[in-house]
Amino acid sequence: MGLSGLDIYKLLPKTNCRECGFATCLAFAMQLAKKAVSIDECPYLSSEAKAKLEAQAQPPIKLITIGQGETRLQVGNENVLFRHEEKFYHPPGIGFILEDNITDSEIKDRVEKINGLKFERIGQALEANLIAIRQNKDAKRFVDVVKIVSSNTLLGLVLMSDDTQGLKYALEVLKGKNPLIYHATKENSAGFAQLAKEYKVPLVAQADELEEASGLTVELAKQGVTDLIIEVSGKPMPERIWDLTQIRRLALKKSNRSLGYPSLVVIDKNDLYEEIQEAATYISKYAGIVLIKNIESWAVLSLLTLRQNIYTDPQKPLQIEPKLYPIGQVTDKSPVLITTNFSLSYYTVLGEVEASKIPSYIISVDTEGMSVLTAWAAEKFTPHKITETVNKFGVKGIVSHKHLVIPGYVAVISGELEDESGFKIIVGPKEAAGLPSFLKNLQYG
Amino acid sequence: MVLQLMTERWTGEVSAVTIGAAAKDGGTRAYSIKIGGEKSLPCLFKEGTLPNKPQVAFEVFDVAPNDWPNEVLKPYGKSVNDPLEWAQMCVQDFKARSLCIRLLGAHPDFGNKSSEEEAQLIKKLLEKVSVPLIILGSGDDAKDNLLLPAISEAAKGECCLIGPAVQDNYKTIVAAALADGHCVIAESPIDVNIAKQLNILISDMGLPLERVVINPTIGALGYGLEYAYSIMERARLAALSGDKTLASPFICFVGQEAWRAKESKIETLPEQGIIWEVLTATALIQAGADLLIMRHPKAIEKVNRYIDNLMTNDRTQSSK
Ligand code: SF4
């Protein structure tokens, strides 16, 4: 993939003139390889060397932005084929196709529902990203609908139309909003390239085969359009997975520039489950944007949750700040529950405590984001560590009852923890789901 | 310009495991199911054959489950109180191709049924239904060391998949499976190295790896799904690269995990639990799942259709 420090060194003047701020050309080359400095620091680079270095400084999959402001979507710039190798960086955009041949009030209604597709899970906001407006009638109707949608949402827009005239009007209306144009093909590439250039917006390059797609992006790049998203359309699921895999592999492993863009998938299924399952498949397998039709909130939540899972950093589990968290109207009689600072553990406990309606304190011990059992096995959730945490947050001065509740899975540490902390230890349920009934029956003996 | 594709050439393959013995193989099952045998990553047909579809088994308990949400109990009605009736319903009404029976009632906390009683139940079950069986112990190690050998003997020659065998408790069950001709579930806690280690221990006892299925221990959608997802991808990549000790098919307890999720228990949103189970299965199939143990008939129907779409829509299969 990228050039090594030595490869770069070969391209430098090798005079060690120090103008870049480094003692030697080699030292500068090493920093360049790490992308820690800019090539502009060396004034003596040949133009040929500069071109080479600039090309390699670009990420293998271009980062493309759609929309603007806080709700903008950025996709691309991925480095790996499997999430365990590093991580997946830019979660795919999930968007909803809106036909322009329904009534204005239906459109407003749907847009409002889409705007409301916002959830929170383990401390992260989960949101849908795009609304794609598909032209079914004349240019005028299309532009009218674009107006209605854009004045009712902050989400990024996708303009699905083959009609350059209609698109031009729509782009005029959406100036500054950076919508995505869908889509350029072999047949219409000149007109679409013109539009993308004139309005400085990203463009989908669509083809029926991978090879054709690669040819099309080369052609569009020649015309000066490189903010592209690739769609290889109309195939059954396993072939689409093959295409998406090839695009990712060729861009990353063979530095194929013509496929170095994010991919888009449109799912055309009427059955809700089929649609959601297919969308989930492409979210797992390299799609940059997935467009669907259903806006059923429970179905969308499941997709957004899957996206969150797949795009979690595998090296760094989601963590929360180790702290004493008061939940509800706590008093000095409220129970004190111990858990880890692994987000999933904490939020699961939190959800059950809230459901129980019994005000409680939750202490999250710093286990470096490990779950209860893993942390216990790795000696990050020891009696000593827990005692330290309990003392640090001054639990003795906050509650009067001198009891701590620990997760059922670490019942074995109760004795030692009791000795070390001076608190009485109550063993809680193994699963957080048992907390509501546990808390209701909790008595300090 | 001709586009040069990038094709992996794998040297290894996942072992193919057969569950269930028909008359010609000395059992009484109507047919057997085959899982595993992959020579490529999920869905990538062009790099190697994927001879066997992922299979879905319905989960049945020997006692009425105490922690299933209403939505997933409803389709089975009163039959959850009678394992034989329940099993038959899965096969007749919901067209189950295989069943997974969990002997929870033998657990000291949930009825403490005797091994003899459970062995009788398995015998009756084998008479009542003719699909291949997966049989799970009670979850209590001490009890299971008595229970599983008795079960194994009761089902002798039927080539069931029994388990779980875990790192510090595998000998009894592996010995029983060896003696009675069954396959074994090797369970490891989301850890490739333990999975590998356990497979080595099991094969050292003489059970061929063609009779082992790995349970990587999954989490549901939103509850740690990604850990198992990546463990399975890593193990499968190792298997395809030639590591025989990780080249076992995966069994995933999808229903058990998905119906514990908070999202699956909301009475006003009955379909949310179903889609939770469906998407947990979908993602794991993409990570290489071979046998999915599921609970809701509608979720199972959707997942079976998805598997068909994945495995039969490929135009290139025939031209290859
Ligand atoms: S400025 Fe250029 S030529 Fe001078 S030391 Fe740095 S890299 Fe070498």
PDB file of C-alpha atoms in Angstrom, chain A residues 45-301:
ATOM      1  CA  LEU A  45      11.595  18.254  -4.382  1.00  0.00           C
ATOM      2  CA  SER A  46      11.481  17.468  -8.086  1.00  0.00           C
ATOM      3  CA  SER A  47       8.021  17.817  -9.576  1.00  0.00           C
ATOM      4  CA  GLU A  48       8.053  14.144 -10.454  1.00  0.00           C
ATOM      5  CA  ALA A  49       8.829  13.137  -6.859  1.00  0.00           C
ATOM      6  CA  LYS A  50       6.181  15.528  -5.644  1.00  0.00           C
ATOM      7  CA  ALA A  51       3.516  13.979  -7.860  1.00  0.00           C
ATOM      8  CA  LYS A  52       4.412  10.508  -6.624  1.00  0.00           C
ATOM      9  CA  LEU A  53       4.344  11.516  -3.000  1.00  0.00           C
ATOM     10  CA  GLU A  54       1.106  13.405  -3.340  1.00  0.00           C
ATOM     11  CA  ALA A  55      -0.581  10.414  -4.925  1.00  0.00           C
ATOM     12  CA  GLN A  56       0.529   8.170  -2.098  1.00  0.00           C
ATOM     13  CA  ALA A  57      -0.502  10.656   0.561  1.00  0.00           C
ATOM     14  CA  GLN A  58      -4.117  10.280  -0.536  1.00  0.00           C
ATOM     15  CA  PRO A  59      -6.110   7.670   1.298  1.00  0.00           C
ATOM     16  CA  PRO A  60      -6.811   4.552  -0.800  1.00  0.00           C
ATOM     17  CA  ILE A  61     -10.560   5.102  -0.476  1.00  0.00           C
ATOM     18  CA  LYS A  62     -11.527   8.716  -0.876  1.00  0.00           C
ATOM     19  CA  LEU A  63     -13.451  10.411   1.914  1.00  0.00           C
ATOM     20  CA  ILE A  64     -16.689  11.814   0.499  1.00  0.00           C
ATOM     21  CA  THR A  65     -18.897  14.330   2.284  1.00  0.00           C
ATOM     22  CA  ILE A  66     -22.640  14.656   1.684  1.00  0.00           C
ATOM     23  CA  GLY A  67     -24.777  17.376   3.190  1.00  0.00           C
ATOM     24  CA  GLN A  68     -23.389  20.053   5.448  1.00  0.00           C
ATOM     25  CA  GLY A  69     -23.240  21.222   9.031  1.00  0.00           C
ATOM     26  CA  GLU A  70     -23.677  18.912  11.959  1.00  0.00           C
ATOM     27  CA  THR A  71     -25.735  16.339  10.085  1.00  0.00           C
ATOM     28  CA  ARG A  72     -23.298  15.931   7.215  1.00  0.00           C
ATOM     29  CA  LEU A  73     -22.305  12.418   6.314  1.00  0.00           C
ATOM     30  CA  GLN A  74     -18.710  11.385   5.642  1.00  0.00           C
ATOM     31  CA  VAL A  75     -17.965   7.988   4.154  1.00  0.00           C
ATOM     32  CA  GLY A  76     -14.873   6.307   2.765  1.00  0.00           C
ATOM     33  CA  ASN A  77     -11.297   6.481   4.015  1.00  0.00           C
ATOM     34  CA  GLU A  78     -11.305   2.901   5.275  1.00  0.00           C
ATOM     35  CA  ASN A  79      -8.070   0.995   5.767  1.00  0.00           C
ATOM     36  CA  VAL A  80      -8.963  -2.639   6.298  1.00  0.00           C
ATOM     37  CA  LEU A  81     -11.065  -5.554   5.059  1.00  0.00           C
ATOM     38  CA  PHE A  82     -11.785  -7.027   8.478  1.00  0.00           C
ATOM     39  CA  ARG A  83     -12.685  -4.944  11.495  1.00  0.00           C
ATOM     40  CA  HIS A  84     -10.359  -6.880  13.811  1.00  0.00           C
ATOM     41  CA  GLU A  85      -7.342  -5.759  11.754  1.00  0.00           C
ATOM     42  CA  GLU A  86      -7.754  -2.157  12.859  1.00  0.00           C
ATOM     43  CA  LYS A  87     -11.250  -0.738  12.793  1.00  0.00           C
ATOM     44  CA  PHE A  88     -13.877   0.515  10.386  1.00  0.00           C
ATOM     45  CA  TYR A  89     -13.846   4.292  10.580  1.00  0.00           C
ATOM     46  CA  HIS A  90     -16.821   5.857   8.824  1.00  0.00           C
ATOM     47  CA  PRO A  91     -20.175   4.216   9.507  1.00  0.00           C
ATOM     48  CA  PRO A  92     -22.228   3.863   6.325  1.00  0.00           C
ATOM     49  CA  GLY A  93     -24.963   6.378   5.722  1.00  0.00           C
ATOM     50  CA  ILE A  94     -28.467   4.990   6.024  1.00  0.00           C
ATOM     51  CA  GLY A  95     -30.996   6.805   3.860  1.00  0.00           C
ATOM     52  CA  PHE A  96     -34.633   6.541   2.868  1.00  0.00           C
ATOM     53  CA  ILE A  97     -36.055   6.763  -0.620  1.00  0.00           C
ATOM     54  CA  LEU A  98     -38.976   9.151  -0.969  1.00  0.00           C
ATOM     55  CA  GLU A  99     -41.001   8.991  -4.209  1.00  0.00           C
ATOM     56  CA  ASP A 100     -42.074  12.366  -5.569  1.00  0.00           C
ATOM     57  CA  ASN A 101     -45.459  11.117  -6.777  1.00  0.00           C
ATOM     58  CA  ILE A 102     -47.164  11.096  -3.396  1.00  0.00           C
ATOM     59  CA  THR A 103     -49.055  14.087  -2.003  1.00  0.00           C
ATOM     60  CA  ASP A 104     -47.346  17.028  -0.332  1.00  0.00           C
ATOM     61  CA  SER A 105     -48.819  16.195   3.026  1.00  0.00           C
ATOM     62  CA  GLU A 106     -47.677  12.580   2.741  1.00  0.00           C
ATOM     63  CA  ILE A 107     -44.208  13.858   1.951  1.00  0.00           C
ATOM     64  CA  LYS A 108     -44.154  16.166   4.953  1.00  0.00           C
ATOM     65  CA  ASP A 109     -45.419  13.356   7.085  1.00  0.00           C
ATOM     66  CA  ARG A 110     -42.706  10.944   5.960  1.00  0.00           C
ATOM     67  CA  VAL A 111     -39.971  13.558   6.314  1.00  0.00           C
ATOM     68  CA  GLU A 112     -41.092  14.243   9.836  1.00  0.00           C
ATOM     69  CA  LYS A 113     -41.002  10.546  10.650  1.00  0.00           C
ATOM     70  CA  ILE A 114     -37.521  10.228   9.158  1.00  0.00           C
ATOM     71  CA  ASN A 115     -36.338  13.248  11.160  1.00  0.00           C
ATOM     72  CA  GLY A 116     -37.572  11.470  14.256  1.00  0.00           C
ATOM     73  CA  LEU A 117     -35.499   8.334  13.673  1.00  0.00           C
ATOM     74  CA  LYS A 118     -33.098   9.175  16.482  1.00  0.00           C
ATOM     75  CA  PHE A 119     -32.146   6.818  19.247  1.00  0.00           C
ATOM     76  CA  GLU A 120     -29.622   6.520  22.009  1.00  0.00           C
ATOM     77  CA  ARG A 121     -27.798   3.330  22.886  1.00  0.00           C
ATOM     78  CA  ILE A 122     -24.953   2.925  25.358  1.00  0.00           C
ATOM     79  CA  GLY A 123     -24.370   6.637  25.446  1.00  0.00           C
ATOM     80  CA  GLN A 124     -24.121   7.144  21.688  1.00  0.00           C
ATOM     81  CA  ALA A 125     -26.617   8.917  19.471  1.00  0.00           C
ATOM     82  CA  LEU A 126     -27.873   6.703  16.643  1.00  0.00           C
ATOM     83  CA  GLU A 127     -29.313   8.579  13.706  1.00  0.00           C
ATOM     84  CA  ALA A 128     -30.342   8.013  10.124  1.00  0.00           C
ATOM     85  CA  ASN A 129     -28.451  10.170   7.621  1.00  0.00           C
ATOM     86  CA  LEU A 130     -30.038  10.781   4.260  1.00  0.00           C
ATOM     87  CA  ILE A 131     -33.288  11.346   2.402  1.00  0.00           C
ATOM     88  CA  ALA A 132     -33.232  10.348  -1.265  1.00  0.00           C
ATOM     89  CA  ILE A 133     -35.879  11.971  -3.440  1.00  0.00           C
ATOM     90  CA  ARG A 134     -36.741   9.924  -6.518  1.00  0.00           C
ATOM     91  CA  GLN A 135     -38.233  11.549  -9.597  1.00  0.00           C
ATOM     92  CA  ASN A 136     -41.264   9.771 -11.063  1.00  0.00           C
ATOM     93  CA  LYS A 137     -42.915  12.671 -12.881  1.00  0.00           C
ATOM     94  CA  ASP A 138     -41.821  15.928 -14.483  1.00  0.00           C
ATOM     95  CA  ALA A 139     -39.000  18.255 -13.487  1.00  0.00           C
ATOM     96  CA  LYS A 140     -41.372  20.737 -11.878  1.00  0.00           C
ATOM     97  CA  ARG A 141     -42.852  18.216  -9.479  1.00  0.00           C
ATOM     98  CA  PHE A 142     -39.365  16.953  -8.598  1.00  0.00           C
ATOM     99  CA  VAL A 143     -38.120  20.433  -7.757  1.00  0.00           C
ATOM    100  CA  ASP A 144     -41.264  21.190  -5.735  1.00  0.00           C
ATOM    101  CA  VAL A 145     -40.718  18.084  -3.665  1.00  0.00           C
ATOM    102  CA  VAL A 146     -37.021  18.904  -3.222  1.00  0.00           C
ATOM    103  CA  LYS A 147     -38.100  22.269  -1.854  1.00  0.00           C
ATOM    104  CA  ILE A 148     -40.578  20.759   0.576  1.00  0.00           C
ATOM    105  CA  VAL A 149     -38.108  18.188   1.826  1.00  0.00           C
ATOM    106  CA  SER A 150     -35.167  20.527   2.172  1.00  0.00           C
ATOM    107  CA  SER A 151     -37.163  23.070   4.136  1.00  0.00           C
ATOM    108  CA  ASN A 152     -38.314  20.365   6.530  1.00  0.00           C
ATOM    109  CA  THR A 153     -35.114  18.486   7.299  1.00  0.00           C
ATOM    110  CA  LEU A 154     -31.462  18.995   8.177  1.00  0.00           C
ATOM    111  CA  LEU A 155     -30.479  15.608   6.774  1.00  0.00           C
ATOM    112  CA  GLY A 156     -28.324  15.304   3.672  1.00  0.00           C
ATOM    113  CA  LEU A 157     -30.219  14.796   0.413  1.00  0.00           C
ATOM    114  CA  VAL A 158     -29.778  12.469  -2.528  1.00  0.00           C
ATOM    115  CA  LEU A 159     -31.304  13.542  -5.837  1.00  0.00           C
ATOM    116  CA  MET A 160     -32.432  10.481  -7.787  1.00  0.00           C
ATOM    117  CA  SER A 161     -33.168  11.565 -11.316  1.00  0.00           C
ATOM    118  CA  ASP A 162     -32.034  11.020 -14.901  1.00  0.00           C
ATOM    119  CA  ASP A 163     -33.235  14.403 -15.970  1.00  0.00           C
ATOM    120  CA  THR A 164     -30.370  16.909 -16.079  1.00  0.00           C
ATOM    121  CA  GLN A 165     -32.743  19.835 -16.431  1.00  0.00           C
ATOM    122  CA  GLY A 166     -34.716  18.871 -13.317  1.00  0.00           C
ATOM    123  CA  LEU A 167     -31.476  18.239 -11.462  1.00  0.00           C
ATOM    124  CA  LYS A 168     -30.161  21.645 -12.415  1.00  0.00           C
ATOM    125  CA  TYR A 169     -33.210  23.364 -10.939  1.00  0.00           C
ATOM    126  CA  ALA A 170     -32.966  21.217  -7.833  1.00  0.00           C
ATOM    127  CA  LEU A 171     -29.256  21.952  -7.390  1.00  0.00           C
ATOM    128  CA  GLU A 172     -30.015  25.626  -7.732  1.00  0.00           C
ATOM    129  CA  VAL A 173     -32.534  25.325  -4.878  1.00  0.00           C
ATOM    130  CA  LEU A 174     -30.063  23.335  -2.782  1.00  0.00           C
ATOM    131  CA  LYS A 175     -27.057  25.608  -3.225  1.00  0.00           C
ATOM    132  CA  GLY A 176     -24.686  25.211  -0.299  1.00  0.00           C
ATOM    133  CA  LYS A 177     -26.431  22.067   0.933  1.00  0.00           C
ATOM    134  CA  ASN A 178     -24.090  19.667  -0.844  1.00  0.00           C
ATOM    135  CA  PRO A 179     -26.548  16.986  -1.971  1.00  0.00           C
ATOM    136  CA  LEU A 180     -25.478  13.763  -3.695  1.00  0.00           C
ATOM    137  CA  ILE A 181     -26.470  13.347  -7.349  1.00  0.00           C
ATOM    138  CA  TYR A 182     -27.724   9.891  -8.330  1.00  0.00           C
ATOM    139  CA  HIS A 183     -26.533   8.867 -10.880  1.00  0.00           C
ATOM    140  CA  ALA A 184     -24.071   9.156 -13.745  1.00  0.00           C
ATOM    141  CA  THR A 185     -23.865   6.239 -16.180  1.00  0.00           C
ATOM    142  CA  LYS A 186     -21.758   5.502 -19.253  1.00  0.00           C
ATOM    143  CA  GLU A 187     -24.461   7.062 -21.418  1.00  0.00           C
ATOM    144  CA  ASN A 188     -24.987  10.326 -19.570  1.00  0.00           C
ATOM    145  CA  SER A 189     -21.619  10.910 -17.925  1.00  0.00           C
ATOM    146  CA  ALA A 190     -20.791  14.162 -19.736  1.00  0.00           C
ATOM    147  CA  GLY A 191     -23.931  15.994 -18.641  1.00  0.00           C
ATOM    148  CA  PHE A 192     -23.726  14.701 -15.088  1.00  0.00           C
ATOM    149  CA  ALA A 193     -20.037  15.528 -14.770  1.00  0.00           C
ATOM    150  CA  GLN A 194     -20.891  19.051 -15.864  1.00  0.00           C
ATOM    151  CA  LEU A 195     -23.526  19.360 -13.146  1.00  0.00           C
ATOM    152  CA  ALA A 196     -21.287  17.939 -10.433  1.00  0.00           C
ATOM    153  CA  LYS A 197     -18.530  20.360 -11.390  1.00  0.00           C
ATOM    154  CA  GLU A 198     -20.747  23.388 -11.684  1.00  0.00           C
ATOM    155  CA  TYR A 199     -22.394  22.870  -8.294  1.00  0.00           C
ATOM    156  CA  LYS A 200     -19.393  21.217  -6.602  1.00  0.00           C
ATOM    157  CA  VAL A 201     -21.413  18.269  -5.357  1.00  0.00           C
ATOM    158  CA  PRO A 202     -20.632  14.546  -5.066  1.00  0.00           C
ATOM    159  CA  LEU A 203     -21.881  12.168  -7.737  1.00  0.00           C
ATOM    160  CA  VAL A 204     -22.824   8.484  -7.901  1.00  0.00           C
ATOM    161  CA  ALA A 205     -21.182   6.589 -10.769  1.00  0.00           C
ATOM    162  CA  GLN A 206     -23.421   3.669 -11.652  1.00  0.00           C
ATOM    163  CA  ALA A 207     -22.703   0.635 -13.817  1.00  0.00           C
ATOM    164  CA  ASP A 208     -23.967  -2.922 -14.178  1.00  0.00           C
ATOM    165  CA  GLU A 209     -20.531  -4.463 -13.913  1.00  0.00           C
ATOM    166  CA  LEU A 210     -17.444  -3.734 -11.854  1.00  0.00           C
ATOM    167  CA  GLU A 211     -15.232  -3.225 -14.859  1.00  0.00           C
ATOM    168  CA  GLU A 212     -17.654  -0.754 -16.359  1.00  0.00           C
ATOM    169  CA  ALA A 213     -17.780   1.134 -13.052  1.00  0.00           C
ATOM    170  CA  SER A 214     -14.013   1.377 -12.994  1.00  0.00           C
ATOM    171  CA  GLY A 215     -13.996   2.718 -16.563  1.00  0.00           C
ATOM    172  CA  LEU A 216     -16.695   5.236 -15.675  1.00  0.00           C
ATOM    173  CA  THR A 217     -14.866   6.703 -12.683  1.00  0.00           C
ATOM    174  CA  VAL A 218     -11.728   7.074 -14.816  1.00  0.00           C
ATOM    175  CA  GLU A 219     -13.769   8.903 -17.427  1.00  0.00           C
ATOM    176  CA  LEU A 220     -15.380  11.164 -14.796  1.00  0.00           C
ATOM    177  CA  ALA A 221     -12.008  11.886 -13.199  1.00  0.00           C
ATOM    178  CA  LYS A 222     -10.729  12.959 -16.619  1.00  0.00           C
ATOM    179  CA  GLN A 223     -13.564  15.430 -16.699  1.00  0.00           C
ATOM    180  CA  GLY A 224     -12.461  16.724 -13.325  1.00  0.00           C
ATOM    181  CA  VAL A 225     -15.002  14.986 -11.081  1.00  0.00           C
ATOM    182  CA  THR A 226     -13.450  12.937  -8.292  1.00  0.00           C
ATOM    183  CA  ASP A 227     -15.995  13.256  -5.496  1.00  0.00           C
ATOM    184  CA  LEU A 228     -17.562   9.977  -6.493  1.00  0.00           C
ATOM    185  CA  ILE A 229     -19.510   7.105  -5.027  1.00  0.00           C
ATOM    186  CA  ILE A 230     -19.711   3.803  -6.874  1.00  0.00           C
ATOM    187  CA  GLU A 231     -22.810   1.718  -7.453  1.00  0.00           C
ATOM    188  CA  VAL A 232     -22.718  -1.631  -9.208  1.00  0.00           C
ATOM    189  CA  SER A 233     -26.423  -2.235  -9.511  1.00  0.00           C
ATOM    190  CA  GLY A 234     -29.091  -4.762 -10.172  1.00  0.00           C
ATOM    191  CA  LYS A 235     -27.489  -7.995  -9.037  1.00  0.00           C
ATOM    192  CA  PRO A 236     -28.585 -10.655  -6.584  1.00  0.00           C
ATOM    193  CA  MET A 237     -27.187 -10.462  -3.070  1.00  0.00           C
ATOM    194  CA  PRO A 238     -24.154 -12.793  -3.262  1.00  0.00           C
ATOM    195  CA  GLU A 239     -22.886 -11.079  -6.391  1.00  0.00           C
ATOM    196  CA  ARG A 240     -23.282  -7.685  -4.804  1.00  0.00           C
ATOM    197  CA  ILE A 241     -21.275  -8.898  -1.833  1.00  0.00           C
ATOM    198  CA  TRP A 242     -18.615 -10.092  -4.275  1.00  0.00           C
ATOM    199  CA  ASP A 243     -18.540  -6.700  -6.012  1.00  0.00           C
ATOM    200  CA  LEU A 244     -18.385  -4.750  -2.743  1.00  0.00           C
ATOM    201  CA  THR A 245     -15.582  -7.019  -1.545  1.00  0.00           C
ATOM    202  CA  GLN A 246     -13.643  -6.556  -4.792  1.00  0.00           C
ATOM    203  CA  ILE A 247     -14.007  -2.791  -4.688  1.00  0.00           C
ATOM    204  CA  ARG A 248     -12.638  -2.710  -1.144  1.00  0.00           C
ATOM    205  CA  ARG A 249      -9.852  -5.196  -1.844  1.00  0.00           C
ATOM    206  CA  LEU A 250      -8.658  -3.627  -5.075  1.00  0.00           C
ATOM    207  CA  ALA A 251      -8.634  -0.147  -3.581  1.00  0.00           C
ATOM    208  CA  LEU A 252      -6.734  -1.229  -0.473  1.00  0.00           C
ATOM    209  CA  LYS A 253      -4.462  -4.009  -1.662  1.00  0.00           C
ATOM    210  CA  LYS A 254      -3.827  -3.059  -5.281  1.00  0.00           C
ATOM    211  CA  SER A 255      -4.077   0.708  -4.896  1.00  0.00           C
ATOM    212  CA  ASN A 256      -6.628   0.743  -7.689  1.00  0.00           C
ATOM    213  CA  ARG A 257      -7.575   4.419  -7.883  1.00  0.00           C
ATOM    214  CA  SER A 258     -10.531   3.856 -10.183  1.00  0.00           C
ATOM    215  CA  LEU A 259     -12.278   1.931  -7.398  1.00  0.00           C
ATOM    216  CA  GLY A 260     -10.963   4.022  -4.518  1.00  0.00           C
ATOM    217  CA  TYR A 261     -14.363   5.454  -3.620  1.00  0.00           C
ATOM    218  CA  PRO A 262     -17.119   4.507  -1.204  1.00  0.00           C
ATOM    219  CA  SER A 263     -19.921   2.258  -2.523  1.00  0.00           C
ATOM    220  CA  LEU A 264     -23.648   2.796  -2.526  1.00  0.00           C
ATOM    221  CA  VAL A 265     -26.384   0.183  -2.524  1.00  0.00           C
ATOM    222  CA  VAL A 266     -30.064   0.713  -3.296  1.00  0.00           C
ATOM    223  CA  ILE A 267     -32.280  -2.032  -1.946  1.00  0.00           C
ATOM    224  CA  ASP A 268     -35.434  -2.665  -3.868  1.00  0.00           C
ATOM    225  CA  LYS A 269     -37.418  -5.047  -1.727  1.00  0.00           C
ATOM    226  CA  ASN A 270     -40.993  -4.610  -0.643  1.00  0.00           C
ATOM    227  CA  ASP A 271     -40.876  -7.056   2.230  1.00  0.00           C
ATOM    228  CA  LEU A 272     -39.638  -5.190   5.282  1.00  0.00           C
ATOM    229  CA  TYR A 273     -37.629  -8.055   6.747  1.00  0.00           C
ATOM    230  CA  GLU A 274     -36.001  -8.856   3.445  1.00  0.00           C
ATOM    231  CA  GLU A 275     -35.062  -5.227   2.988  1.00  0.00           C
ATOM    232  CA  ILE A 276     -33.638  -4.838   6.485  1.00  0.00           C
ATOM    233  CA  GLN A 277     -31.706  -8.114   6.252  1.00  0.00           C
ATOM    234  CA  GLU A 278     -30.174  -7.107   2.952  1.00  0.00           C
ATOM    235  CA  ALA A 279     -29.293  -3.680   4.320  1.00  0.00           C
ATOM    236  CA  ALA A 280     -27.670  -5.336   7.350  1.00  0.00           C
ATOM    237  CA  THR A 281     -25.657  -7.538   5.014  1.00  0.00           C
ATOM    238  CA  TYR A 282     -24.194  -4.599   3.114  1.00  0.00           C
ATOM    239  CA  ILE A 283     -23.553  -2.636   6.304  1.00  0.00           C
ATOM    240  CA  SER A 284     -21.407  -5.577   7.412  1.00  0.00           C
ATOM    241  CA  LYS A 285     -19.793  -5.940   3.996  1.00  0.00           C
ATOM    242  CA  TYR A 286     -18.287  -2.627   2.982  1.00  0.00           C
ATOM    243  CA  ALA A 287     -21.178  -0.420   1.807  1.00  0.00           C
ATOM    244  CA  GLY A 288     -20.691   3.344   2.261  1.00  0.00           C
ATOM    245  CA  ILE A 289     -24.350   4.228   1.769  1.00  0.00           C
ATOM    246  CA  VAL A 290     -27.435   2.031   1.981  1.00  0.00           C
ATOM    247  CA  LEU A 291     -30.748   3.365   0.666  1.00  0.00           C
ATOM    248  CA  ILE A 292     -33.958   1.677   1.781  1.00  0.00           C
ATOM    249  CA  LYS A 293     -37.672   2.443   1.702  1.00  0.00           C
ATOM    250  CA  ASN A 294     -39.071   1.373   5.048  1.00  0.00           C
ATOM    251  CA  ILE A 295     -39.115   3.896   7.847  1.00  0.00           C
ATOM    252  CA  GLU A 296     -40.585   1.654  10.541  1.00  0.00           C
ATOM    253  CA  SER A 297     -38.857   2.837  13.684  1.00  0.00           C
ATOM    254  CA  TRP A 298     -38.182  -0.582  15.269  1.00  0.00           C
ATOM    255  CA  ALA A 299     -36.671  -1.854  12.043  1.00  0.00           C
ATOM    256  CA  VAL A 300     -34.467   1.222  11.633  1.00  0.00           C
ATOM    257  CA  LEU A 301     -33.320   0.951  15.257  1.00  0.00           C
TER     258      LEU A 301
END
